[in-house]
Coordinates of C-alpha atoms (C1' of nucleotides) in Angstrom, one line a residue:
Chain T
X1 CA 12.3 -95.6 -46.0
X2 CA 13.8 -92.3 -45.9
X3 CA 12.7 -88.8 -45.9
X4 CA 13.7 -88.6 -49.7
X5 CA 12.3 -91.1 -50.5
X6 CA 9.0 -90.8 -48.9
X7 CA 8.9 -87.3 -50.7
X8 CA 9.9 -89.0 -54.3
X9 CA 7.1 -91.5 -53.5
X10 CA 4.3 -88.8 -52.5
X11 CA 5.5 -86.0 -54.3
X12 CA 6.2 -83.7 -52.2
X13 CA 9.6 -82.4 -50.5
X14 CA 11.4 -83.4 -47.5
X15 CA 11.1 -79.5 -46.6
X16 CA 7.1 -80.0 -46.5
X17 CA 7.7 -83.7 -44.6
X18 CA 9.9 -82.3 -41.5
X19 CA 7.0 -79.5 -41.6
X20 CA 4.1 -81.8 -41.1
X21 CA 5.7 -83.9 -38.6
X22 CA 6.7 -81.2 -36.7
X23 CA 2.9 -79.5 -37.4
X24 CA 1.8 -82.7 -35.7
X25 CA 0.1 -83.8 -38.9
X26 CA 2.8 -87.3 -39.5
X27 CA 3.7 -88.8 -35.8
X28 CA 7.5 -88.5 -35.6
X29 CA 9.6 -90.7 -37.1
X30 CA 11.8 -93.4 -36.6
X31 CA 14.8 -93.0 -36.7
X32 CA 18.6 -95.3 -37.8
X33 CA 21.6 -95.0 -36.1
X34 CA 22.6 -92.0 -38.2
X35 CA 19.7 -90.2 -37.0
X36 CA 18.0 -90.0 -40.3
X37 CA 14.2 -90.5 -40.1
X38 CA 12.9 -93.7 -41.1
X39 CA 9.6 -94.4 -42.3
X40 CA 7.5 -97.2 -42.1
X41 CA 5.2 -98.1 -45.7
X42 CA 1.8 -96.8 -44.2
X43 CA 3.7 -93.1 -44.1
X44 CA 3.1 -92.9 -48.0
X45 CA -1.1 -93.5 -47.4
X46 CA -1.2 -90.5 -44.7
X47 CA 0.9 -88.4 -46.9
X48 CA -1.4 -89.5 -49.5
X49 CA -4.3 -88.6 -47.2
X50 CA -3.5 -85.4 -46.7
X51 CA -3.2 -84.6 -50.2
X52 CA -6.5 -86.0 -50.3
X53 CA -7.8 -83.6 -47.7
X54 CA -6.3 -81.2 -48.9
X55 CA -7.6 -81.5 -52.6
X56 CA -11.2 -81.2 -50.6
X57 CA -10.2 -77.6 -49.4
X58 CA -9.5 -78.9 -45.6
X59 CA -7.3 -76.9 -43.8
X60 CA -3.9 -79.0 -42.2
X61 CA -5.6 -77.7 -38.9
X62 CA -8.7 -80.1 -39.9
X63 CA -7.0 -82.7 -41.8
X64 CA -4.1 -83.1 -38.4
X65 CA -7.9 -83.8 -36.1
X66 CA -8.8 -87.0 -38.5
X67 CA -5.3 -88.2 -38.3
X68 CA -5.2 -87.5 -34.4
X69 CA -8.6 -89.2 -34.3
X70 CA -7.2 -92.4 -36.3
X71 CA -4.0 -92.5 -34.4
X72 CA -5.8 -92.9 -31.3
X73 CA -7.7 -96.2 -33.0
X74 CA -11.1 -94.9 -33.7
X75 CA -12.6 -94.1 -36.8
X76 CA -13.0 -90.9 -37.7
X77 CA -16.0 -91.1 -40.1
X78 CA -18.5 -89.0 -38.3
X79 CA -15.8 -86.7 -37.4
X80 CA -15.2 -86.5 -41.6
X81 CA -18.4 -86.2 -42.4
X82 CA -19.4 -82.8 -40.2
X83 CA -15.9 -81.2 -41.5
X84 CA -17.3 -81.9 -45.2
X85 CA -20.8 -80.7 -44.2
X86 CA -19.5 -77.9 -42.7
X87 CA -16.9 -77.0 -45.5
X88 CA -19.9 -77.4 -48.1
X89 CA -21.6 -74.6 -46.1
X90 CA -18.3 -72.9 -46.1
X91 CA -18.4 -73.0 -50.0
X92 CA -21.6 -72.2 -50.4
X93 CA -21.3 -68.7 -48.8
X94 CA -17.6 -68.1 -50.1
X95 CA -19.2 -68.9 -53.7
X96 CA -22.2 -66.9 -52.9
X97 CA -19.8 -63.9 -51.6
X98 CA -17.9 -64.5 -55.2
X99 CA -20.7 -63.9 -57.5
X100 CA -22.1 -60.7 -55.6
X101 CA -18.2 -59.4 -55.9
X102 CA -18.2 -60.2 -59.6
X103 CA -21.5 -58.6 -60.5
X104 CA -20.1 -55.6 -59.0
X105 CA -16.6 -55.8 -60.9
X106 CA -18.5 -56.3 -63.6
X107 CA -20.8 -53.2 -63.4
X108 CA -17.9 -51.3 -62.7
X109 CA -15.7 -52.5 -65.5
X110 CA -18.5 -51.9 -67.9
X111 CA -18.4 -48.5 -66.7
X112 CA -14.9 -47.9 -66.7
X113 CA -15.1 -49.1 -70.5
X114 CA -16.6 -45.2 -71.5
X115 CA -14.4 -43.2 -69.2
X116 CA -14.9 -39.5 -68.9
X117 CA -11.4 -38.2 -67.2
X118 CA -12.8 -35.2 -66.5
X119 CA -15.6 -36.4 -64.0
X120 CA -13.2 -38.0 -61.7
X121 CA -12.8 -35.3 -58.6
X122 CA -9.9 -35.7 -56.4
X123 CA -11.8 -36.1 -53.6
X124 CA -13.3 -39.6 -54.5
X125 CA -10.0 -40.3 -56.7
X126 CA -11.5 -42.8 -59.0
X127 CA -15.7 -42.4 -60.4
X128 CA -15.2 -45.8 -61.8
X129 CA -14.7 -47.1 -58.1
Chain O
X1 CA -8.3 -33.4 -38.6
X2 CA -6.4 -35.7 -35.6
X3 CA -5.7 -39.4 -36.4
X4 CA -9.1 -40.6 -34.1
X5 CA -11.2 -38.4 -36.1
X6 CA -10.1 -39.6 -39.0
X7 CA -10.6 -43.1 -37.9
X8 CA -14.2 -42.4 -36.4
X9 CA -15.4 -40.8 -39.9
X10 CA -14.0 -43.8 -41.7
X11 CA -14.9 -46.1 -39.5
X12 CA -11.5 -47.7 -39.1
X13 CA -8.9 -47.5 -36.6
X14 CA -5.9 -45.5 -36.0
X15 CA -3.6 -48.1 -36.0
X16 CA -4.9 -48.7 -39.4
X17 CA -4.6 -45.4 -40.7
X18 CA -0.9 -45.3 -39.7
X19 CA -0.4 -48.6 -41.4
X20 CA -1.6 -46.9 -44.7
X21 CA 0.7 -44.3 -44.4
X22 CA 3.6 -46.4 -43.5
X23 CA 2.7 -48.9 -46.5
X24 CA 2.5 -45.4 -49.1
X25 CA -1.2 -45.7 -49.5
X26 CA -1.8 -42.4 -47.6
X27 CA 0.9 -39.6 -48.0
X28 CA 2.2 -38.7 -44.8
X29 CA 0.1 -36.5 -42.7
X30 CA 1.2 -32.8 -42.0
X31 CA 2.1 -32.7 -38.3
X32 CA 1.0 -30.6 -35.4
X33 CA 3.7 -28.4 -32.8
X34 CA 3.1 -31.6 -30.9
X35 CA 3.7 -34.1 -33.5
X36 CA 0.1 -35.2 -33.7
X37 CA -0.8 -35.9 -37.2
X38 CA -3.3 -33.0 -38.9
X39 CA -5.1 -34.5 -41.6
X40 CA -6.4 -32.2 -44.5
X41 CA -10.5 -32.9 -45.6
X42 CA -9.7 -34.9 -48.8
X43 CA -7.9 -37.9 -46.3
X44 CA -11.9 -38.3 -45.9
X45 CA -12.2 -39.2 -49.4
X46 CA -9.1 -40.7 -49.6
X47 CA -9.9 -43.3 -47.1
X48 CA -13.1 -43.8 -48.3
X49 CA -11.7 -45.2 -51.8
X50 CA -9.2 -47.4 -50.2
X51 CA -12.5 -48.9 -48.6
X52 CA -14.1 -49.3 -52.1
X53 CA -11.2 -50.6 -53.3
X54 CA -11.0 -53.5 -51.1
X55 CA -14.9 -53.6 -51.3
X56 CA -14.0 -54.4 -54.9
X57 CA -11.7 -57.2 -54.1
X58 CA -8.5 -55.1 -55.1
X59 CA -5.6 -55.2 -52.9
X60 CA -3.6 -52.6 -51.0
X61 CA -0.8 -53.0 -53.7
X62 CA -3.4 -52.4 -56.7
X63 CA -5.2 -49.2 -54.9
X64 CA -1.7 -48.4 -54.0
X65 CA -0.7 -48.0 -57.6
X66 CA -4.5 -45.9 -58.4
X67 CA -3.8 -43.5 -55.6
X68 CA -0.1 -42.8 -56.6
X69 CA -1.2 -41.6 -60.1
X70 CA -3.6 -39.6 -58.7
X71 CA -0.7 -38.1 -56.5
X72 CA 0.9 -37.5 -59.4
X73 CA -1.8 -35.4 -61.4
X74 CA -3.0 -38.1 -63.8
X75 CA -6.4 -39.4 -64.3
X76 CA -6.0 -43.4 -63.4
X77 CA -9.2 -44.5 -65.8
X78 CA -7.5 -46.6 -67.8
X79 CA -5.6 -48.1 -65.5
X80 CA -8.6 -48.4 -63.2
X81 CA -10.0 -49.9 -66.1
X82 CA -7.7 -52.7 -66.9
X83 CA -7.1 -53.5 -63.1
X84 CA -10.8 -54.4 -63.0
X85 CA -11.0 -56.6 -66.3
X86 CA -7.9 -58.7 -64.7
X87 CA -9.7 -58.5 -61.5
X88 CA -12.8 -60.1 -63.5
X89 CA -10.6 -63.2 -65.0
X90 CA -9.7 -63.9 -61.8
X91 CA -13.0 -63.8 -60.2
X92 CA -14.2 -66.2 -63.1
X93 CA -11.1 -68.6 -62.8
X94 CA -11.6 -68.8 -59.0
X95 CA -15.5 -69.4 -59.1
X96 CA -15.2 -72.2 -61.4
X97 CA -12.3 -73.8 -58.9
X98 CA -14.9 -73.4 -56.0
X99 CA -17.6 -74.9 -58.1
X100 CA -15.9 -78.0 -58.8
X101 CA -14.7 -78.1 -55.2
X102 CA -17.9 -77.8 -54.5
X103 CA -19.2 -81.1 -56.4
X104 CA -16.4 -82.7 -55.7
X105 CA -17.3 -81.5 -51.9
X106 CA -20.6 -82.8 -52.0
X107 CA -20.1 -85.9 -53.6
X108 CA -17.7 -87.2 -50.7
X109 CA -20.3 -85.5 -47.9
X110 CA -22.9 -87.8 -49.8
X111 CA -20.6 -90.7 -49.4
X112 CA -20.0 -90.3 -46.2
X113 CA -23.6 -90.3 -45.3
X114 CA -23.5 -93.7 -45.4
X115 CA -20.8 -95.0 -43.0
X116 CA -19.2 -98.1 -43.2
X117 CA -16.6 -98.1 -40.6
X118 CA -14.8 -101.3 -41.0
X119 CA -13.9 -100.6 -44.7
X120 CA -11.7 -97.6 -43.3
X121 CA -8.4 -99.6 -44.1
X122 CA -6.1 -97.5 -41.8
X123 CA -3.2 -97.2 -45.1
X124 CA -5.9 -94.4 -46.1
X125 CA -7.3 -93.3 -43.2
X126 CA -10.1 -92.4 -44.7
X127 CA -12.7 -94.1 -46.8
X128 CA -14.6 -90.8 -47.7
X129 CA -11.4 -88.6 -48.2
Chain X
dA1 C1' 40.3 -90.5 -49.4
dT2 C1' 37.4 -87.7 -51.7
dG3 C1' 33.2 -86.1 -53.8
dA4 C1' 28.3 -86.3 -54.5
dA5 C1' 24.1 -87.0 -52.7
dC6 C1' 21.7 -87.4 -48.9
dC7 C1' 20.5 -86.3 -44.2
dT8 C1' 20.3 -83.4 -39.6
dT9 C1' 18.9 -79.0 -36.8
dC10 C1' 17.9 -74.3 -36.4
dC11 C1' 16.7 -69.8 -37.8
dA12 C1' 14.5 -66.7 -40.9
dG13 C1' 11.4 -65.3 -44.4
dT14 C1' 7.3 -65.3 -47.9
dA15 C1' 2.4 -62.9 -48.8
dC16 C1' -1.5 -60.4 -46.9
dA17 C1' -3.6 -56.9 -44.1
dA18 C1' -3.5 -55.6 -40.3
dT19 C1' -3.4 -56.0 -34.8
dG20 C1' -1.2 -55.8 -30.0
dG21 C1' 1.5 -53.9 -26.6
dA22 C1' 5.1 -51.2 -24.3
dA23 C1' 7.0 -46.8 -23.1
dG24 C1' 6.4 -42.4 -23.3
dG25 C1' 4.5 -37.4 -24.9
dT26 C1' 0.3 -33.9 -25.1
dC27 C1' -3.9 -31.7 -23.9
dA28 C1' -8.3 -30.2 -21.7
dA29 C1' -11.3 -30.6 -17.7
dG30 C1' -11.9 -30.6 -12.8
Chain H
dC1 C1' -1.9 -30.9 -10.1
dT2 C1' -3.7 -34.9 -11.5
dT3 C1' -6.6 -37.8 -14.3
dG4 C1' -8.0 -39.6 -18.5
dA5 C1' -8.2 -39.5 -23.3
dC6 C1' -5.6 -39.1 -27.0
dC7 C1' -1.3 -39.2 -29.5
dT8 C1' 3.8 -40.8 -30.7
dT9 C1' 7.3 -44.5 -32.1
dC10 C1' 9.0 -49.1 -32.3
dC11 C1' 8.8 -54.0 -32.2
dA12 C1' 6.4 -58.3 -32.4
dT13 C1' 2.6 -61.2 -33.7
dT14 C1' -1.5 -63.1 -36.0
dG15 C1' -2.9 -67.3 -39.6
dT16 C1' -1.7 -70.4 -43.6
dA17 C1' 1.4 -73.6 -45.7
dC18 C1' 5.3 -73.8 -46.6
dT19 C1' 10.3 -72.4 -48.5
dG20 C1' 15.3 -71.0 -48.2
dG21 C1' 19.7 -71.2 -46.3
dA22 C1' 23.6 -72.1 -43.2
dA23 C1' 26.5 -75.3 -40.9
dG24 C1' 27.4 -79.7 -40.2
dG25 C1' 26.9 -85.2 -40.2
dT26 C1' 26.3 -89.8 -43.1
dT27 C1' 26.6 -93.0 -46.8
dC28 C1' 28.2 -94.9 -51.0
dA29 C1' 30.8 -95.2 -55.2
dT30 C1' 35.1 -94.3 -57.3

DNA sequence: ATGAACCTTCCAGTACAATGGAAGGTCAAG
DNA sequence: CTTGACCTTCCATTGTACTGGAAGGTTCAT
């Protein structure tokens, strides 16, 4: 299978595939006589797996430990399940952090909707923010 | 006003505060017989709103654009105003995405509180992911 | 044999908001 | 007069996940 194809079959590009190998996230492939890469079938599932983990807001930093884990025969099961504990806690502060931010926007906005000009001094630029 | 005063009564850096000159979010500083910048009271204030700004998840391009209508003698209310109602929608948009991240986050962690090893087929990698 | 479609490597750039470091100039105190 | 703190410019780098383009090699159909 080559690049092109592996890139029709996951859909991504053969840009993003070089990348990845080279980022240490696909081992490097085979190659043919002509020097073009040549994949073997399981290619498509880690591609796929990635996607995956990437879907689930891991970074290619994270996702490239699981693979490195599998590729040296273990499972990486525990391994997945801190990353997803800890990304849950990452979410749940980043969420937190999101909702403050918006209440405040949204304070603000509100009083941005009545503006009086002339209250603004040029030495705070802006009494809406 | 030199450049580290300015720094230490905005609590930021120097290197920072040439930055936002370079990047037109500060107009340049008068200089000094020896070059040193000399910066006038209102950078104070200046500074200060590029602070709230960013406090108010607005980027340097967005209090760019605030500041430079100030420059030019205008009040930036409504502008102010409309940057912070897109600023909401996009707040809104990106806290539902990390909400359903989030579930679909805490299914897998749930899942893979359970682990099953030998179902890991390798062509996935990953059961839980 | 020639053109299209595919592949190769290598280098550079995108957005964002700074940060780091080198090489050198300025100023006040001791 | 020298030391140290401060300032100047310029260039490169950080992290993330790619994307673009140049210059050239391969494969296949016509």
């Amino acid at each position: 299978m080559r690049i092109g194809q592996l890139a029709e079959a996951t859909g991504t590009t053969t840009k993003t595939l070089r990348f990845y190998e080279e980022s240490g996230l696909l081992p490097p492939a085979e190659r043919l006589a002509s020097g073009y890469r040549d994949y073997a079938e399981d290619a498509v599932g880690k591609v796929a797996f990635i996607h995956r983990g990437q879907a689930a807001g891991l970074t290619l930093a994270q996702i490239r430990q699981i693979l490195k884990i599998r590729e040296h025969g273990q499972t990486p099961c525990s391994h997945v399940q801190g990353l997803l504990g800890q990304r849950l806690g990452e979410l749940d502060a980043q969420i937190a952090e999101l909702l403050a931010l918006r209440e405040t926007i949204f304070q603000l906005h509100e009083k941005a909707s009545k503006p009086e000009p002339d209250s603004c001094s040029s030495d705070q630029v802006c009494r809406y923010i």
